[in-house]
Tab-separated table of C-alpha atoms in Angstrom:
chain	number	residue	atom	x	y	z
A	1	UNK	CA	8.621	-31.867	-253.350
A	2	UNK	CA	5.917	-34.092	-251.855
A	3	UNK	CA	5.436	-35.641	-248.673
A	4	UNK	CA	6.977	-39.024	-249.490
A	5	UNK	CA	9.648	-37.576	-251.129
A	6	UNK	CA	10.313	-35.493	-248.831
A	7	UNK	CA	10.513	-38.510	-246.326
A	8	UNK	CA	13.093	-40.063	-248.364
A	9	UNK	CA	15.246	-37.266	-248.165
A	10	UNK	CA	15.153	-36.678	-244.054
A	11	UNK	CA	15.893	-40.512	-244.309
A	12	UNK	CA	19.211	-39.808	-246.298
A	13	UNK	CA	19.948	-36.409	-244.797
A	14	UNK	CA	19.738	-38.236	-241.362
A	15	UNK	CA	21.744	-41.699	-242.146
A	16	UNK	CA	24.819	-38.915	-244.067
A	17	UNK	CA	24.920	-36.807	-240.754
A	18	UNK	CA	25.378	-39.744	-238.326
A	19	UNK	CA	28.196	-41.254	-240.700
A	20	UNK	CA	29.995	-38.005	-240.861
A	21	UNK	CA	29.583	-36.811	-237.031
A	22	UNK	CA	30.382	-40.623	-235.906
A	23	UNK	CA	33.550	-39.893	-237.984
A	24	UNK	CA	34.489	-36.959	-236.836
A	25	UNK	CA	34.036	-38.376	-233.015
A	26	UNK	CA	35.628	-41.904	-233.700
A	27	UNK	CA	38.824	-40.314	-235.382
A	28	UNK	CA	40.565	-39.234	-232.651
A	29	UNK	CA	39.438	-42.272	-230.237
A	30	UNK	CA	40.423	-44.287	-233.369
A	31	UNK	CA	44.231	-42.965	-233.094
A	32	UNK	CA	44.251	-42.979	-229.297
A	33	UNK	CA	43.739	-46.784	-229.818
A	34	UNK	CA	46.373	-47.227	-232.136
A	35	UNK	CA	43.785	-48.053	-235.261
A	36	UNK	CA	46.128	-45.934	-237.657
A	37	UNK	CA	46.511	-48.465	-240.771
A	38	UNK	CA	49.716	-46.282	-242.671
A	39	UNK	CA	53.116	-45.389	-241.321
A	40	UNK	CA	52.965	-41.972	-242.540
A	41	UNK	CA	49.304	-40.463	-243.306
A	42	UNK	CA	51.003	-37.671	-244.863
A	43	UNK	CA	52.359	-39.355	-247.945
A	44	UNK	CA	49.950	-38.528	-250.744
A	45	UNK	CA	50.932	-42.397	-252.517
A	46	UNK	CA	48.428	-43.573	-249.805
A	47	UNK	CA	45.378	-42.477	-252.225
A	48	UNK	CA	47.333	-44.215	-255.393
A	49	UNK	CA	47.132	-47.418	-252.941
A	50	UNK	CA	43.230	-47.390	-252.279
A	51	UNK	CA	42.464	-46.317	-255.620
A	52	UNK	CA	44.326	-49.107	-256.623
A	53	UNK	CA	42.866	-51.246	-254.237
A	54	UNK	CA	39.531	-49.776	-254.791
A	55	UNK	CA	39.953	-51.001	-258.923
A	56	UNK	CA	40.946	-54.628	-258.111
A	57	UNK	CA	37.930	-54.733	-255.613
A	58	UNK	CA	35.866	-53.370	-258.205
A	59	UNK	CA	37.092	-55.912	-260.906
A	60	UNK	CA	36.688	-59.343	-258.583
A	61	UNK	CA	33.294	-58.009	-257.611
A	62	UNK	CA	32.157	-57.723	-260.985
A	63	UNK	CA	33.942	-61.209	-262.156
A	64	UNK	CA	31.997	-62.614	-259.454
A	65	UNK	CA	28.549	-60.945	-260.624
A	66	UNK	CA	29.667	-62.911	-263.777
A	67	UNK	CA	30.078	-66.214	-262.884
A	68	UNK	CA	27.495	-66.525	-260.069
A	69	UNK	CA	29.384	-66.036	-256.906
A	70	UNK	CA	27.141	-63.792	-255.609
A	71	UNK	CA	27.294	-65.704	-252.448
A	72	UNK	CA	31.035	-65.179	-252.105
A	73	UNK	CA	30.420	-61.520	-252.435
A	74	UNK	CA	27.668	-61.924	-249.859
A	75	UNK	CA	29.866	-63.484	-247.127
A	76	UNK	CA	32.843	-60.694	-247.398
A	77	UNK	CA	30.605	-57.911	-247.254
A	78	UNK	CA	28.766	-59.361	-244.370
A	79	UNK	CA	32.159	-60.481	-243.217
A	80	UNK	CA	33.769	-56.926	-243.590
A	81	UNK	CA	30.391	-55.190	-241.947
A	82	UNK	CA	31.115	-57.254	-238.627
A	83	UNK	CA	34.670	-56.191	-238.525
A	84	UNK	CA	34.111	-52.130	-239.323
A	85	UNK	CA	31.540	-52.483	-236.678
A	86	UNK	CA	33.771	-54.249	-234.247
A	87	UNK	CA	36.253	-51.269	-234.598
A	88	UNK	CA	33.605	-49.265	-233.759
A	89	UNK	CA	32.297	-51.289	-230.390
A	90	UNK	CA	35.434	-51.838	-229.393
A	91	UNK	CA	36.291	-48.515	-228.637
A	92	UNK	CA	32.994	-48.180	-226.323
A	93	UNK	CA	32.512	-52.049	-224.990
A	94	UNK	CA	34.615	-54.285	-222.985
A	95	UNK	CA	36.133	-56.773	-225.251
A	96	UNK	CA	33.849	-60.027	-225.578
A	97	UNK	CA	30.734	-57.031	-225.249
A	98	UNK	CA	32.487	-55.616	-228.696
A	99	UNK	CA	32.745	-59.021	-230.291
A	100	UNK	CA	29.467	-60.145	-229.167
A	101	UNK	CA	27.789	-56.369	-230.873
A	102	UNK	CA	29.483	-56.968	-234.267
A	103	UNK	CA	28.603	-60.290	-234.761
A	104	UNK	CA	25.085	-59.490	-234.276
A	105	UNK	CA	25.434	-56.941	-236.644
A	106	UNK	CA	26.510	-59.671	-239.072
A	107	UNK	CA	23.829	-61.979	-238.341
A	108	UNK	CA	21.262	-59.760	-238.633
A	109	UNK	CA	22.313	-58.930	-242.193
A	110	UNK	CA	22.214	-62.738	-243.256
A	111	UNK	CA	18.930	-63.656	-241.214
A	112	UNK	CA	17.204	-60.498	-241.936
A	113	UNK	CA	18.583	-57.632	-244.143
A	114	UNK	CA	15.449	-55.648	-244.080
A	115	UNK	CA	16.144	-51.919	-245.172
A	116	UNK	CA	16.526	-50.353	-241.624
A	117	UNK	CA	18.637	-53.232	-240.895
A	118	UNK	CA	21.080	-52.735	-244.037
A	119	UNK	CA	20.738	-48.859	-243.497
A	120	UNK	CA	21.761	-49.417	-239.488
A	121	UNK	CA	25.018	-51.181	-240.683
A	122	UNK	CA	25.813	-49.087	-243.291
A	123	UNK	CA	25.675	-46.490	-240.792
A	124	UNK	CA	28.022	-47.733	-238.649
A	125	UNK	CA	29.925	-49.146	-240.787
A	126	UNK	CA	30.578	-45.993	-242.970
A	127	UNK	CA	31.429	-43.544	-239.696
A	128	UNK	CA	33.599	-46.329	-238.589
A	129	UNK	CA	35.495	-46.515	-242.441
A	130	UNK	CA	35.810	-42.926	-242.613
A	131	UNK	CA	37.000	-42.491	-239.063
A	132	UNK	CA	39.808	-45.015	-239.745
A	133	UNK	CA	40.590	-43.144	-243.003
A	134	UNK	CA	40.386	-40.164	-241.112
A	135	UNK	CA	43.432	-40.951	-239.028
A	136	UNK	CA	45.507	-42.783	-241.480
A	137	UNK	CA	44.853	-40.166	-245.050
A	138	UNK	CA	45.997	-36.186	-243.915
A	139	UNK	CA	45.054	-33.438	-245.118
A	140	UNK	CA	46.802	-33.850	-249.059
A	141	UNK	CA	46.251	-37.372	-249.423
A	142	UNK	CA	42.372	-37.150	-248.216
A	143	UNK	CA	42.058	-34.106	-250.703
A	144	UNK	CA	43.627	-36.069	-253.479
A	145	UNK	CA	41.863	-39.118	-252.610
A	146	UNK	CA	37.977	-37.482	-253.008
A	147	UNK	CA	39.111	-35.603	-256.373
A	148	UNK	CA	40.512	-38.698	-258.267
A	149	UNK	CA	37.277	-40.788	-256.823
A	150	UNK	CA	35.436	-38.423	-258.036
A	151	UNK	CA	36.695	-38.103	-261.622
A	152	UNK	CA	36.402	-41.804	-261.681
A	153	UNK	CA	33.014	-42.039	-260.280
A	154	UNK	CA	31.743	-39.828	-263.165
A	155	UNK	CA	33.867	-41.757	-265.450
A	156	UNK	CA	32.637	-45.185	-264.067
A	157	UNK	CA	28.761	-44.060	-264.348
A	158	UNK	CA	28.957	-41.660	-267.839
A	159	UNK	CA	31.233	-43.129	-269.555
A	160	UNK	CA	32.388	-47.071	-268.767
A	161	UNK	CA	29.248	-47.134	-266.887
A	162	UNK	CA	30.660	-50.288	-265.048
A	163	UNK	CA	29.848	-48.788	-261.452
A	164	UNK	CA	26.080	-49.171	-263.130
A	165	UNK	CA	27.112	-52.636	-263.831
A	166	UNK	CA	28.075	-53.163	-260.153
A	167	UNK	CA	25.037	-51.394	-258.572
A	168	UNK	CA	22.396	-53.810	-260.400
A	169	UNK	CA	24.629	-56.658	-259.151
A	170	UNK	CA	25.036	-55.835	-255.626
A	171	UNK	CA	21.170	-54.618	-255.183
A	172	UNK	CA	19.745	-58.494	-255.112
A	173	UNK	CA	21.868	-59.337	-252.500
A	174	UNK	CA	20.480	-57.059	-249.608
A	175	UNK	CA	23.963	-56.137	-248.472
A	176	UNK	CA	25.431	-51.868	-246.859
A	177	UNK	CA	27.154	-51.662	-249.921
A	178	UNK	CA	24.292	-49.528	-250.815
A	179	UNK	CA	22.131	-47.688	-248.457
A	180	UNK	CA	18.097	-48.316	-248.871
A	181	UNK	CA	15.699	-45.065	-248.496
A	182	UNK	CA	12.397	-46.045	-248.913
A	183	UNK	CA	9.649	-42.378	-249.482
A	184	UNK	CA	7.006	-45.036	-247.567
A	185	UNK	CA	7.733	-46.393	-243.373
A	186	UNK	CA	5.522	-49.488	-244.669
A	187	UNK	CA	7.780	-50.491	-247.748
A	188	UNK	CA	9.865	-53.812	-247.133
A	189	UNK	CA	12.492	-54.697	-248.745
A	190	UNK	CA	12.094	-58.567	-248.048
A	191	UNK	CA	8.506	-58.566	-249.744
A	192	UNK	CA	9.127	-56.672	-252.324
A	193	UNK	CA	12.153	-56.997	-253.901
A	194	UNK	CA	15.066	-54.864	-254.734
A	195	UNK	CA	14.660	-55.720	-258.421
A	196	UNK	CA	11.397	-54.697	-259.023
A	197	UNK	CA	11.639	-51.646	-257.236
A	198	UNK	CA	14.776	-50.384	-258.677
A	199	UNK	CA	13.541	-50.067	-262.350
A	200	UNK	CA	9.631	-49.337	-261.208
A	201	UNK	CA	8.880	-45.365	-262.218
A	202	UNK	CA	10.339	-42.945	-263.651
A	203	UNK	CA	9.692	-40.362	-261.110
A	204	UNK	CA	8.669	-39.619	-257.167
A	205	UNK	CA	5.055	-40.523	-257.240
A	206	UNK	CA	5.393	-43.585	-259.018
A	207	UNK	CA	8.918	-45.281	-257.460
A	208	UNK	CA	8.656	-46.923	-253.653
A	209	UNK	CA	12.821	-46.348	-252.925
A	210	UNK	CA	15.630	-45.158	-254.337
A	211	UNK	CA	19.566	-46.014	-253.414
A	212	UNK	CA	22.984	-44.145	-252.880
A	213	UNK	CA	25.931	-45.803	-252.441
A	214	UNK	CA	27.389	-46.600	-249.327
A	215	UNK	CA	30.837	-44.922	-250.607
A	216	UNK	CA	28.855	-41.783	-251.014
A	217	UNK	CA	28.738	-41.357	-247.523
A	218	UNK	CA	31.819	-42.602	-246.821
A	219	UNK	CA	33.766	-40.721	-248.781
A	220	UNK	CA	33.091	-36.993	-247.938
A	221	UNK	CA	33.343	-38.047	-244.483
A	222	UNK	CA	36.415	-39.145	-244.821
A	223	UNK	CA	37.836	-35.343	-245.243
A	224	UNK	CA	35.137	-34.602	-242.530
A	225	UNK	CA	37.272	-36.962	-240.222
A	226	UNK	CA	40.742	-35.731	-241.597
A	227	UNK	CA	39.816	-32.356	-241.084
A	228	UNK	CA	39.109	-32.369	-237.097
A	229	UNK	CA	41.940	-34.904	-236.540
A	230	UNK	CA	44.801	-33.193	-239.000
A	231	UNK	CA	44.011	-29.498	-239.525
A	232	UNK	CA	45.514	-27.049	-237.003
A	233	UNK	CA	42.519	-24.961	-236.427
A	234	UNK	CA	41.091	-24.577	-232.883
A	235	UNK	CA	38.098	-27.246	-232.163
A	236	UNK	CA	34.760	-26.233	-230.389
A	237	UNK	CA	35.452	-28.459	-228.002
A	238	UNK	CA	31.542	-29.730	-228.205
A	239	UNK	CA	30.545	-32.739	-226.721
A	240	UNK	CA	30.440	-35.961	-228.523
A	241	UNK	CA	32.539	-34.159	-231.143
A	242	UNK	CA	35.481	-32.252	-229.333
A	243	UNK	CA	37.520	-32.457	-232.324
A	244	UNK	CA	34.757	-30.512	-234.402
A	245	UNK	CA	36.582	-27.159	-235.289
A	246	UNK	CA	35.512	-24.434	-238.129
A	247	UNK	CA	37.013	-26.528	-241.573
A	248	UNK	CA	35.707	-29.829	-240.374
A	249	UNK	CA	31.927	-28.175	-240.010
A	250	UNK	CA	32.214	-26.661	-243.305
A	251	UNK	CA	33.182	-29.957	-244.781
A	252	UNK	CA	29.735	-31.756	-243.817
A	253	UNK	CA	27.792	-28.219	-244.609
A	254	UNK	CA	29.318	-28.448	-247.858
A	255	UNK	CA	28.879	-32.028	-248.469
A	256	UNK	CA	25.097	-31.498	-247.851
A	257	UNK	CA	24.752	-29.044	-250.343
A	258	UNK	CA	25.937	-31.972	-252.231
A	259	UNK	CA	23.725	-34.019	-251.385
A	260	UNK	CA	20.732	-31.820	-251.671
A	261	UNK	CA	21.626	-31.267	-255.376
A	262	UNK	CA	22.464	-34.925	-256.151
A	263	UNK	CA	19.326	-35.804	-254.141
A	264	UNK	CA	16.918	-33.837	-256.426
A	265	UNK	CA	18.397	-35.656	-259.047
A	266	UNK	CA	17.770	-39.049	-258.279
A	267	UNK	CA	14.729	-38.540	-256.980
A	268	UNK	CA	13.841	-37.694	-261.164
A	269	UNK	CA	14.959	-41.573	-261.665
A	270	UNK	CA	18.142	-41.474	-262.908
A	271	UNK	CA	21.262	-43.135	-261.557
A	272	UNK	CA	23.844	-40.031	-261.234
A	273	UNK	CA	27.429	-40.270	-259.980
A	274	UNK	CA	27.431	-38.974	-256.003
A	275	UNK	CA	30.821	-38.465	-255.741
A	276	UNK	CA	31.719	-35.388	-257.625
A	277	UNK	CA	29.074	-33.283	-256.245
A	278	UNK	CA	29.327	-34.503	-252.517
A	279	UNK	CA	33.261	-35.023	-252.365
A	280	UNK	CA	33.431	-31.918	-254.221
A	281	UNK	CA	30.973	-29.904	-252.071
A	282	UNK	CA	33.077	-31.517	-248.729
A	283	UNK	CA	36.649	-30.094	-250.266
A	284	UNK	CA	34.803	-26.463	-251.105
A	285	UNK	CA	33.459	-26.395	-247.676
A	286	UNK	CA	36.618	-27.783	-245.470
A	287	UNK	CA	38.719	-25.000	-247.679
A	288	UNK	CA	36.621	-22.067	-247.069
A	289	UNK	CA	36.334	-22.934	-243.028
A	290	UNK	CA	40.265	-23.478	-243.124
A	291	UNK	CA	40.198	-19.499	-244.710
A	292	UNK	CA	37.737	-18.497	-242.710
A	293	UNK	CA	39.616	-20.172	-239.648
A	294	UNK	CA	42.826	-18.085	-240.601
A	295	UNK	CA	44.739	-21.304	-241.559
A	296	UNK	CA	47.147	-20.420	-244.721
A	297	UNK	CA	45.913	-22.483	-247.990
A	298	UNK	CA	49.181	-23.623	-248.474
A	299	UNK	CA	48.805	-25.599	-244.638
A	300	UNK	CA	45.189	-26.765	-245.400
A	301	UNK	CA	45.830	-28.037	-248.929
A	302	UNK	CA	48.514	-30.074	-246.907
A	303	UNK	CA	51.302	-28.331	-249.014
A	304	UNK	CA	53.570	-26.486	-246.472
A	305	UNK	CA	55.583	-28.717	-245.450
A	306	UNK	CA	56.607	-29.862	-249.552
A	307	UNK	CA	57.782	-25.687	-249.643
């Protein structure tokens, strides 16, 4: 791996580990502040809801890709950006200090969405999504949740290849639905243009940037989150993550070893589906520190209390 390359990935490594550990610390503030968005996170038809949700999102996006409301698109992610990062200030800032933080969040994404900007937002954005999902998906719902999301992520980029569809649609409009890594600190976004760069090269020494999905990093960290907020074993008590224990660690070592995999991949310059290698690498990792932290598999698949 070269130097440039080798940039890129840092970049990536770093912007994954502050969306899972600002997860992992938000969840439990996140509950303290009544942020929980289900009655009862324990009730596995939660997933069925945001997958369905996640398919009628999917389907308006790409309807509005179609007939040129990009713009419309724009605005709600924009829109949505200021409020996940409002959850986030809120928790930290005084009230008007919170609302004053995520709208200039927002407003720096419409005046200037250069690609530290759009990687800033996703950032906080995507710990403050997964912290809320955290909360509100336990243990058996979160674990369903990543599997079916990631069957349908493979489906949706090998198969239908829609999610390709979506990812050339979304790129133009400088928006965290997908996260910018740029292998040079002098590449711009704004002077270059997305399009351009995202079909120049085949390989590392020829391509400027690559792109994951924001949901990539969202996702894993999402049993990150449920696993220091649901699972019974004993935290570390460390500070700015008390809630870390044993299965929660293993979930973000295991989603990197993910991410290192899918990672080498793209970096070859071909799109790949992220989610069955990083949501499956979070599961095989939570499990194993749930074993390793003595917690029956029955408990950490979320299963005792159905036997």
């Amino acid at each position: 791996m070269n130097q440039r390359a080798l940039r890129g990935v840092l970049l990536a490594g770093l912007i994954f580990l502050v969306v899972h550990v600002g997860a992992v610390s938000l969840a439990p503030t996140f509950e303290a502040a009544g942020y929980q968005t289900v009655e009862d996170p324990q009730n596995p038809t939660n997933s069925a809801m945001y997958l369905g949700a996640i398919l009628v999102v999917t389907a308006l996006m790409l309807a509005a890709f179609k007939y040129d409301f990009d713009w419309a698109v724009r605005l709600v992610i924009v829109g949505s950006s200021g409020l996940l990062s409002w959850y986030v200030f809120s928790v930290f800032l005084p009230g008007t200090a919170a609302v004053a933080a995520s709208a200039l969040v927002a407003v720096a994404l419409l005046a200037y969405p250069e690609w530290y900007v759009i990687d800033s937002a996703g950032a906080l954005m995507g710990a403050g999504a997964a912290g809320l999902f955290g909360i509100s998906f336990g243990l058996l719902p979160a674990i369903v949740l990543l599997t079916v999301l990631a069957v349908y992520d493979a489906i949706s980029v090998y198969g239908t290849e829609h999610m390709l569809d979506l990812a050339e649609g979304v790129l133009d409009l400088n928006i965290p639905v997908v996260l910018v890594i740029p292998l040079e600190w002098s590449y711009s976004l704004l002077e270059e243009g997305v399009a351009d760069d995202a079909t120049e090269g085949t390989d590392e020494a020829e391509r400027d940037v690559f792109f994951i999905g924001l949901g990539d990093a969202v996702m894993p960290a999402v049993m990150a989150a449920s696993a220091a907020f649901w699972s019974p074993a004993p935290a570390f008590g460390l500070p700015v993550v008390p809630a870390m224990g044993l299965p929660a660690l293993l979930a973000i070592v295991g989603m990197f070893v993910g991410l290192a995999v899918l990672l080498r991949m793209v970096l070859k310059g071909r799109p790949h589906a992220g989610l069955p290698l990083l949501n499956g690498g979070a599961i095989g990792g939570y499990l194993l520190g749930s074993l390793v932290a003595g917690v029956p598999l029955t408990q950490a698949l979320g299963l005792a209390r159905y036997l």
